[in-house]
Amino acid sequence: MKLVTTTHPLEQLNRALREADVVLVPIDANDADPFPGSMSDILRTLCTSPMARALITRASARWTVSAATAQDPLEPRVGLIVLALPIQRTLAGGRFAAVTLLSDAIDGETVDQLAHSARIDARIARTILATNAPWERRSVKRLARLVASLARSEGERLVGVDAGTRLSAAWEELHLLHSLSSEMTLGSAPESFITRTLTEVRETLGCSWTALRVSGAAEPLLDASLGGIVSAGIAPAAASKIFDNANAPSRAIVVGTDLVLAPVRRNETVLGLLAAGDRRDGDNAMSNWERTLVETAAGHLAVFLDNARLYRDLDAMFMGSLSALVSAIDAKDPYTRGHSQRVALLSRQIAEAAGLASNELKNIHIAGLVHDVGKIGMPEAILRKQDRLTEEEFAVVKQHPEIGFRILRDIPQFAPVLDGVRYHHERIDGRGYPHGLKGSDIPLFARIIAIADTFDAMSSNRTYRAAKPREVVLAEMLGCAGSQLDPQLFAHFRSIELRGYDALNAAHAAAMRDAA
């Protein structure tokens, strides 16, 4: 559920201007005042009186249509100054002007007229206004620059808020699509959703079989071995012959008496062809009802395939950005080239051995990739030092989990992986860093990454030592189980196959030799 806020977009600007004895007033006389004050706020009471509102509306018509630049000050009555706000109307929640009364308006007719319109005593109004050191006429240009500067700053802030809101909304929409397309996670494919849809159509119609042939932009979504065909109740080869002998229609049709064909189309893009045949019930003939149901199913499949294609493209873009981020980490410390990818691989394998769900496997993979992102904020002289670090230098390095957390925490996509980044150097016995968490208080992702990180660090060449033999690494880690490492997760680690890790490590080592 989204939170609803009642704060006006210009509330901050209103408070800042009010401290400078300037009032924000809606330009359109019929618009309600979003910043009502008490009767004791004499300046606001006068500047938002019916007469003032009408004067502001008429005077502002002289400004150009553009809301992106400041306009010349207006003075519809002596001493009543009206200033434009260079803020887009859509961001500001309406059209507003900054209004104030100069000192030479206090003793003239302007205050008398505005006070009469506001139904307050003009003498009291003058007395209160005079005590607040009103703006002088010679300062109008300076006031205009002040208002324009504050408004531009507020406009820039609102643009950022608007962009963030739209970005969050886009991510929320992508997350919804991901939920609906539940098979579109790491390690799964659209075939399962399509098969369930085909089975449901088959059972509802009482048909012997249903099949879908995908084409065009949707074809890469399926495993190449399927030949673009998913079926229920019929062999794909038999379905392929039916599709080959049928002309793809522009809309759902009944072919003969026992076959319905429906194009799977999203807007003007054809993504495939859906077929259902051989009804088992009644007279075995297909009617308009069956045609309509198959057409509806084709529509659902079109939405799913299009969304799956969109998710695939966005996910590829996200993972590409992630790869660039990991490359930036590697560039800071070439001696640990590929470390993040290897930790990600091992973390995923440990999580899979521990029985985590498929969506968690993807998250732990991402967490492994970015677990050392905080090293971007570390001095290269420390990261590339040939000798062991001093206590002072190690204290700097120990800050990288917290730095990584701060880098990623405002990006919604990384929310599920933040614990792994922040706490992967905690120890089961509570002697880790940065927060000294202990036992099960350490988040699961962090305990998994700690094992993968430790194994790769000991198995890789570093500036100050060579890689240790596999049997030595495993023996030392076994000795750390229960103190540094989670013993149950370490048992899962011992069960995983390391050939993929070894191949990746060899590839990274070769890349380092080539770059040398």
PDB file of N, CA and C in Angstrom, residues 212-270:
ATOM      1  N   LEU A 212       1.215 -24.190 -28.424  1.00  0.00           N
ATOM      2  CA  LEU A 212       1.591 -22.807 -28.743  1.00  0.00           C
ATOM      3  C   LEU A 212       2.895 -22.833 -29.528  1.00  0.00           C
ATOM      4  N   ARG A 213       2.898 -22.139 -30.666  1.00  0.00           N
ATOM      5  CA  ARG A 213       4.145 -21.928 -31.399  1.00  0.00           C
ATOM      6  C   ARG A 213       4.503 -20.455 -31.275  1.00  0.00           C
ATOM      7  N   VAL A 214       5.655 -20.177 -30.688  1.00  0.00           N
ATOM      8  CA  VAL A 214       6.086 -18.783 -30.538  1.00  0.00           C
ATOM      9  C   VAL A 214       6.916 -18.396 -31.745  1.00  0.00           C
ATOM     10  N   SER A 215       6.948 -17.108 -32.021  1.00  0.00           N
ATOM     11  CA  SER A 215       7.697 -16.617 -33.177  1.00  0.00           C
ATOM     12  C   SER A 215       8.158 -15.193 -32.904  1.00  0.00           C
ATOM     13  N   GLY A 216       8.963 -14.682 -33.801  1.00  0.00           N
ATOM     14  CA  GLY A 216       9.405 -13.297 -33.708  1.00  0.00           C
ATOM     15  C   GLY A 216      10.174 -13.006 -32.431  1.00  0.00           C
ATOM     16  N   ALA A 217       9.815 -11.892 -31.804  1.00  0.00           N
ATOM     17  CA  ALA A 217      10.546 -11.423 -30.628  1.00  0.00           C
ATOM     18  C   ALA A 217      10.416 -12.356 -29.439  1.00  0.00           C
ATOM     19  N   ALA A 218       9.378 -13.210 -29.428  1.00  0.00           N
ATOM     20  CA  ALA A 218       9.166 -14.113 -28.297  1.00  0.00           C
ATOM     21  C   ALA A 218       9.963 -15.395 -28.411  1.00  0.00           C
ATOM     22  N   GLU A 219      10.453 -15.713 -29.594  1.00  0.00           N
ATOM     23  CA  GLU A 219      11.111 -17.008 -29.806  1.00  0.00           C
ATOM     24  C   GLU A 219      12.344 -17.212 -28.910  1.00  0.00           C
ATOM     25  N   PRO A 220      13.181 -16.178 -28.686  1.00  0.00           N
ATOM     26  CA  PRO A 220      14.351 -16.393 -27.826  1.00  0.00           C
ATOM     27  C   PRO A 220      14.005 -16.699 -26.371  1.00  0.00           C
ATOM     28  N   LEU A 221      12.742 -16.511 -25.978  1.00  0.00           N
ATOM     29  CA  LEU A 221      12.362 -16.784 -24.592  1.00  0.00           C
ATOM     30  C   LEU A 221      12.342 -18.274 -24.280  1.00  0.00           C
ATOM     31  N   LEU A 222      12.139 -19.116 -25.304  1.00  0.00           N
ATOM     32  CA  LEU A 222      12.024 -20.553 -25.083  1.00  0.00           C
ATOM     33  C   LEU A 222      13.363 -21.242 -25.302  1.00  0.00           C
ATOM     34  N   ASP A 223      13.503 -22.368 -24.647  1.00  0.00           N
ATOM     35  CA  ASP A 223      14.692 -23.197 -24.852  1.00  0.00           C
ATOM     36  C   ASP A 223      14.771 -23.584 -26.326  1.00  0.00           C
ATOM     37  N   ALA A 224      15.944 -23.429 -26.905  1.00  0.00           N
ATOM     38  CA  ALA A 224      16.109 -23.682 -28.337  1.00  0.00           C
ATOM     39  C   ALA A 224      15.746 -25.111 -28.722  1.00  0.00           C
ATOM     40  N   SER A 225      15.899 -26.038 -27.779  1.00  0.00           N
ATOM     41  CA  SER A 225      15.621 -27.442 -28.088  1.00  0.00           C
ATOM     42  C   SER A 225      14.137 -27.703 -28.348  1.00  0.00           C
ATOM     43  N   LEU A 226      13.266 -26.774 -27.934  1.00  0.00           N
ATOM     44  CA  LEU A 226      11.820 -26.971 -28.115  1.00  0.00           C
ATOM     45  C   LEU A 226      11.383 -26.640 -29.537  1.00  0.00           C
ATOM     46  N   GLY A 227      12.226 -25.987 -30.287  1.00  0.00           N
ATOM     47  CA  GLY A 227      11.845 -25.641 -31.648  1.00  0.00           C
ATOM     48  C   GLY A 227      10.727 -24.625 -31.702  1.00  0.00           C
ATOM     49  N   GLY A 228      10.562 -23.848 -30.657  1.00  0.00           N
ATOM     50  CA  GLY A 228       9.538 -22.805 -30.625  1.00  0.00           C
ATOM     51  C   GLY A 228       8.152 -23.298 -30.300  1.00  0.00           C
ATOM     52  N   ILE A 229       8.001 -24.566 -29.884  1.00  0.00           N
ATOM     53  CA  ILE A 229       6.665 -25.134 -29.636  1.00  0.00           C
ATOM     54  C   ILE A 229       6.570 -25.686 -28.220  1.00  0.00           C
ATOM     55  N   VAL A 230       5.482 -25.318 -27.520  1.00  0.00           N
ATOM     56  CA  VAL A 230       5.134 -25.892 -26.220  1.00  0.00           C
ATOM     57  C   VAL A 230       3.745 -26.498 -26.375  1.00  0.00           C
ATOM     58  N   SER A 231       3.539 -27.712 -25.848  1.00  0.00           N
ATOM     59  CA  SER A 231       2.260 -28.395 -26.081  1.00  0.00           C
ATOM     60  C   SER A 231       1.802 -29.128 -24.842  1.00  0.00           C
ATOM     61  N   ALA A 232       0.514 -29.441 -24.821  1.00  0.00           N
ATOM     62  CA  ALA A 232      -0.078 -30.256 -23.761  1.00  0.00           C
ATOM     63  C   ALA A 232      -1.021 -31.255 -24.410  1.00  0.00           C
ATOM     64  N   GLY A 233      -0.765 -32.552 -24.207  1.00  0.00           N
ATOM     65  CA  GLY A 233      -1.636 -33.591 -24.755  1.00  0.00           C
ATOM     66  C   GLY A 233      -1.297 -34.002 -26.167  1.00  0.00           C
ATOM     67  N   ILE A 234      -0.237 -33.475 -26.725  1.00  0.00           N
ATOM     68  CA  ILE A 234       0.166 -33.830 -28.087  1.00  0.00           C
ATOM     69  C   ILE A 234       1.681 -33.687 -28.177  1.00  0.00           C
ATOM     70  N   ALA A 235       2.297 -34.528 -28.971  1.00  0.00           N
ATOM     71  CA  ALA A 235       3.748 -34.450 -29.153  1.00  0.00           C
ATOM     72  C   ALA A 235       4.090 -33.178 -29.920  1.00  0.00           C
ATOM     73  N   PRO A 236       5.169 -32.479 -29.547  1.00  0.00           N
ATOM     74  CA  PRO A 236       5.549 -31.257 -30.262  1.00  0.00           C
ATOM     75  C   PRO A 236       5.704 -31.466 -31.765  1.00  0.00           C
ATOM     76  N   ALA A 237       6.206 -32.647 -32.166  1.00  0.00           N
ATOM     77  CA  ALA A 237       6.383 -32.906 -33.604  1.00  0.00           C
ATOM     78  C   ALA A 237       5.044 -32.928 -34.315  1.00  0.00           C
ATOM     79  N   ALA A 238       4.038 -33.545 -33.673  1.00  0.00           N
ATOM     80  CA  ALA A 238       2.699 -33.587 -34.273  1.00  0.00           C
ATOM     81  C   ALA A 238       2.095 -32.191 -34.327  1.00  0.00           C
ATOM     82  N   ALA A 239       2.302 -31.422 -33.259  1.00  0.00           N
ATOM     83  CA  ALA A 239       1.794 -30.042 -33.235  1.00  0.00           C
ATOM     84  C   ALA A 239       2.463 -29.225 -34.332  1.00  0.00           C
ATOM     85  N   SER A 240       3.766 -29.444 -34.541  1.00  0.00           N
ATOM     86  CA  SER A 240       4.496 -28.685 -35.564  1.00  0.00           C
ATOM     87  C   SER A 240       3.898 -28.921 -36.954  1.00  0.00           C
ATOM     88  N   LYS A 241       3.472 -30.172 -37.228  1.00  0.00           N
ATOM     89  CA  LYS A 241       2.860 -30.459 -38.528  1.00  0.00           C
ATOM     90  C   LYS A 241       1.537 -29.721 -38.698  1.00  0.00           C
ATOM     91  N   ILE A 242       0.776 -29.641 -37.619  1.00  0.00           N
ATOM     92  CA  ILE A 242      -0.512 -28.921 -37.682  1.00  0.00           C
ATOM     93  C   ILE A 242      -0.257 -27.451 -37.980  1.00  0.00           C
ATOM     94  N   PHE A 243       0.715 -26.865 -37.270  1.00  0.00           N
ATOM     95  CA  PHE A 243       1.027 -25.445 -37.507  1.00  0.00           C
ATOM     96  C   PHE A 243       1.535 -25.226 -38.928  1.00  0.00           C
ATOM     97  N   ASP A 244       2.346 -26.156 -39.423  1.00  0.00           N
ATOM     98  CA  ASP A 244       2.910 -25.997 -40.768  1.00  0.00           C
ATOM     99  C   ASP A 244       1.822 -26.039 -41.836  1.00  0.00           C
ATOM    100  N   ASN A 245       0.765 -26.813 -41.571  1.00  0.00           N
ATOM    101  CA  ASN A 245      -0.302 -26.966 -42.558  1.00  0.00           C
ATOM    102  C   ASN A 245      -1.404 -25.924 -42.405  1.00  0.00           C
ATOM    103  N   ALA A 246      -1.273 -25.044 -41.398  1.00  0.00           N
ATOM    104  CA  ALA A 246      -2.318 -24.046 -41.152  1.00  0.00           C
ATOM    105  C   ALA A 246      -1.802 -22.657 -41.511  1.00  0.00           C
ATOM    106  N   ASN A 247      -2.668 -21.883 -42.128  1.00  0.00           N
ATOM    107  CA  ASN A 247      -2.337 -20.490 -42.395  1.00  0.00           C
ATOM    108  C   ASN A 247      -2.638 -19.658 -41.147  1.00  0.00           C
ATOM    109  N   ALA A 248      -1.660 -18.878 -40.719  1.00  0.00           N
ATOM    110  CA  ALA A 248      -1.853 -18.075 -39.514  1.00  0.00           C
ATOM    111  C   ALA A 248      -2.947 -17.034 -39.741  1.00  0.00           C
ATOM    112  N   PRO A 249      -4.046 -17.077 -38.983  1.00  0.00           N
ATOM    113  CA  PRO A 249      -5.143 -16.128 -39.189  1.00  0.00           C
ATOM    114  C   PRO A 249      -4.852 -14.782 -38.523  1.00  0.00           C
ATOM    115  N   SER A 250      -5.599 -13.771 -38.914  1.00  0.00           N
ATOM    116  CA  SER A 250      -5.459 -12.457 -38.299  1.00  0.00           C
ATOM    117  C   SER A 250      -6.263 -12.361 -37.003  1.00  0.00           C
ATOM    118  N   ARG A 251      -7.194 -13.271 -36.814  1.00  0.00           N
ATOM    119  CA  ARG A 251      -7.964 -13.351 -35.581  1.00  0.00           C
ATOM    120  C   ARG A 251      -8.365 -14.802 -35.358  1.00  0.00           C
ATOM    121  N   ALA A 252      -8.901 -15.102 -34.164  1.00  0.00           N
ATOM    122  CA  ALA A 252      -9.249 -16.487 -33.829  1.00  0.00           C
ATOM    123  C   ALA A 252     -10.308 -17.028 -34.780  1.00  0.00           C
ATOM    124  N   ILE A 253     -10.074 -18.247 -35.267  1.00  0.00           N
ATOM    125  CA  ILE A 253     -11.023 -18.873 -36.193  1.00  0.00           C
ATOM    126  C   ILE A 253     -11.151 -20.352 -35.840  1.00  0.00           C
ATOM    127  N   VAL A 254     -12.286 -20.945 -36.277  1.00  0.00           N
ATOM    128  CA  VAL A 254     -12.494 -22.384 -36.189  1.00  0.00           C
ATOM    129  C   VAL A 254     -12.173 -22.970 -37.558  1.00  0.00           C
ATOM    130  N   VAL A 255     -11.231 -23.921 -37.559  1.00  0.00           N
ATOM    131  CA  VAL A 255     -10.825 -24.559 -38.811  1.00  0.00           C
ATOM    132  C   VAL A 255     -11.514 -25.917 -38.885  1.00  0.00           C
ATOM    133  N   GLY A 256     -12.368 -26.093 -39.920  1.00  0.00           N
ATOM    134  CA  GLY A 256     -13.156 -27.325 -39.999  1.00  0.00           C
ATOM    135  C   GLY A 256     -14.129 -27.342 -38.832  1.00  0.00           C
ATOM    136  N   THR A 257     -14.144 -28.461 -38.104  1.00  0.00           N
ATOM    137  CA  THR A 257     -15.031 -28.556 -36.943  1.00  0.00           C
ATOM    138  C   THR A 257     -14.280 -28.835 -35.653  1.00  0.00           C
ATOM    139  N   ASP A 258     -13.001 -29.178 -35.754  1.00  0.00           N
ATOM    140  CA  ASP A 258     -12.325 -29.651 -34.543  1.00  0.00           C
ATOM    141  C   ASP A 258     -11.009 -28.929 -34.226  1.00  0.00           C
ATOM    142  N   LEU A 259     -10.776 -27.756 -34.823  1.00  0.00           N
ATOM    143  CA  LEU A 259      -9.528 -27.030 -34.572  1.00  0.00           C
ATOM    144  C   LEU A 259      -9.811 -25.539 -34.445  1.00  0.00           C
ATOM    145  N   VAL A 260      -9.240 -24.946 -33.410  1.00  0.00           N
ATOM    146  CA  VAL A 260      -9.308 -23.490 -33.240  1.00  0.00           C
ATOM    147  C   VAL A 260      -7.896 -22.951 -33.268  1.00  0.00           C
ATOM    148  N   LEU A 261      -7.688 -21.895 -34.064  1.00  0.00           N
ATOM    149  CA  LEU A 261      -6.409 -21.194 -34.132  1.00  0.00           C
ATOM    150  C   LEU A 261      -6.615 -19.739 -33.720  1.00  0.00           C
ATOM    151  N   ALA A 262      -5.664 -19.227 -32.905  1.00  0.00           N
ATOM    152  CA  ALA A 262      -5.764 -17.829 -32.468  1.00  0.00           C
ATOM    153  C   ALA A 262      -4.364 -17.217 -32.461  1.00  0.00           C
ATOM    154  N   PRO A 263      -4.209 -16.061 -33.117  1.00  0.00           N
ATOM    155  CA  PRO A 263      -2.894 -15.410 -33.089  1.00  0.00           C
ATOM    156  C   PRO A 263      -2.597 -14.864 -31.696  1.00  0.00           C
ATOM    157  N   VAL A 264      -1.367 -14.981 -31.300  1.00  0.00           N
ATOM    158  CA  VAL A 264      -0.919 -14.383 -30.039  1.00  0.00           C
ATOM    159  C   VAL A 264      -0.233 -13.076 -30.419  1.00  0.00           C
ATOM    160  N   ARG A 265      -0.958 -11.985 -30.214  1.00  0.00           N
ATOM    161  CA  ARG A 265      -0.514 -10.692 -30.720  1.00  0.00           C
ATOM    162  C   ARG A 265      -0.545  -9.661 -29.598  1.00  0.00           C
ATOM    163  N   ARG A 266       0.526  -8.850 -29.523  1.00  0.00           N
ATOM    164  CA  ARG A 266       0.589  -7.727 -28.592  1.00  0.00           C
ATOM    165  C   ARG A 266       0.691  -6.461 -29.426  1.00  0.00           C
ATOM    166  N   ASN A 267      -0.387  -5.663 -29.408  1.00  0.00           N
ATOM    167  CA  ASN A 267      -0.510  -4.524 -30.305  1.00  0.00           C
ATOM    168  C   ASN A 267      -0.413  -5.032 -31.737  1.00  0.00           C
ATOM    169  N   GLU A 268       0.566  -4.586 -32.490  1.00  0.00           N
ATOM    170  CA  GLU A 268       0.683  -5.042 -33.887  1.00  0.00           C
ATOM    171  C   GLU A 268       1.748  -6.124 -34.050  1.00  0.00           C
ATOM    172  N   THR A 269       2.343  -6.553 -32.949  1.00  0.00           N
ATOM    173  CA  THR A 269       3.423  -7.539 -33.021  1.00  0.00           C
ATOM    174  C   THR A 269       2.888  -8.939 -32.785  1.00  0.00           C
ATOM    175  N   VAL A 270       3.107  -9.827 -33.738  1.00  0.00           N
ATOM    176  CA  VAL A 270       2.698 -11.223 -33.596  1.00  0.00           C
ATOM    177  C   VAL A 270       3.793 -11.972 -32.855  1.00  0.00           C
TER     178      VAL A 270
END
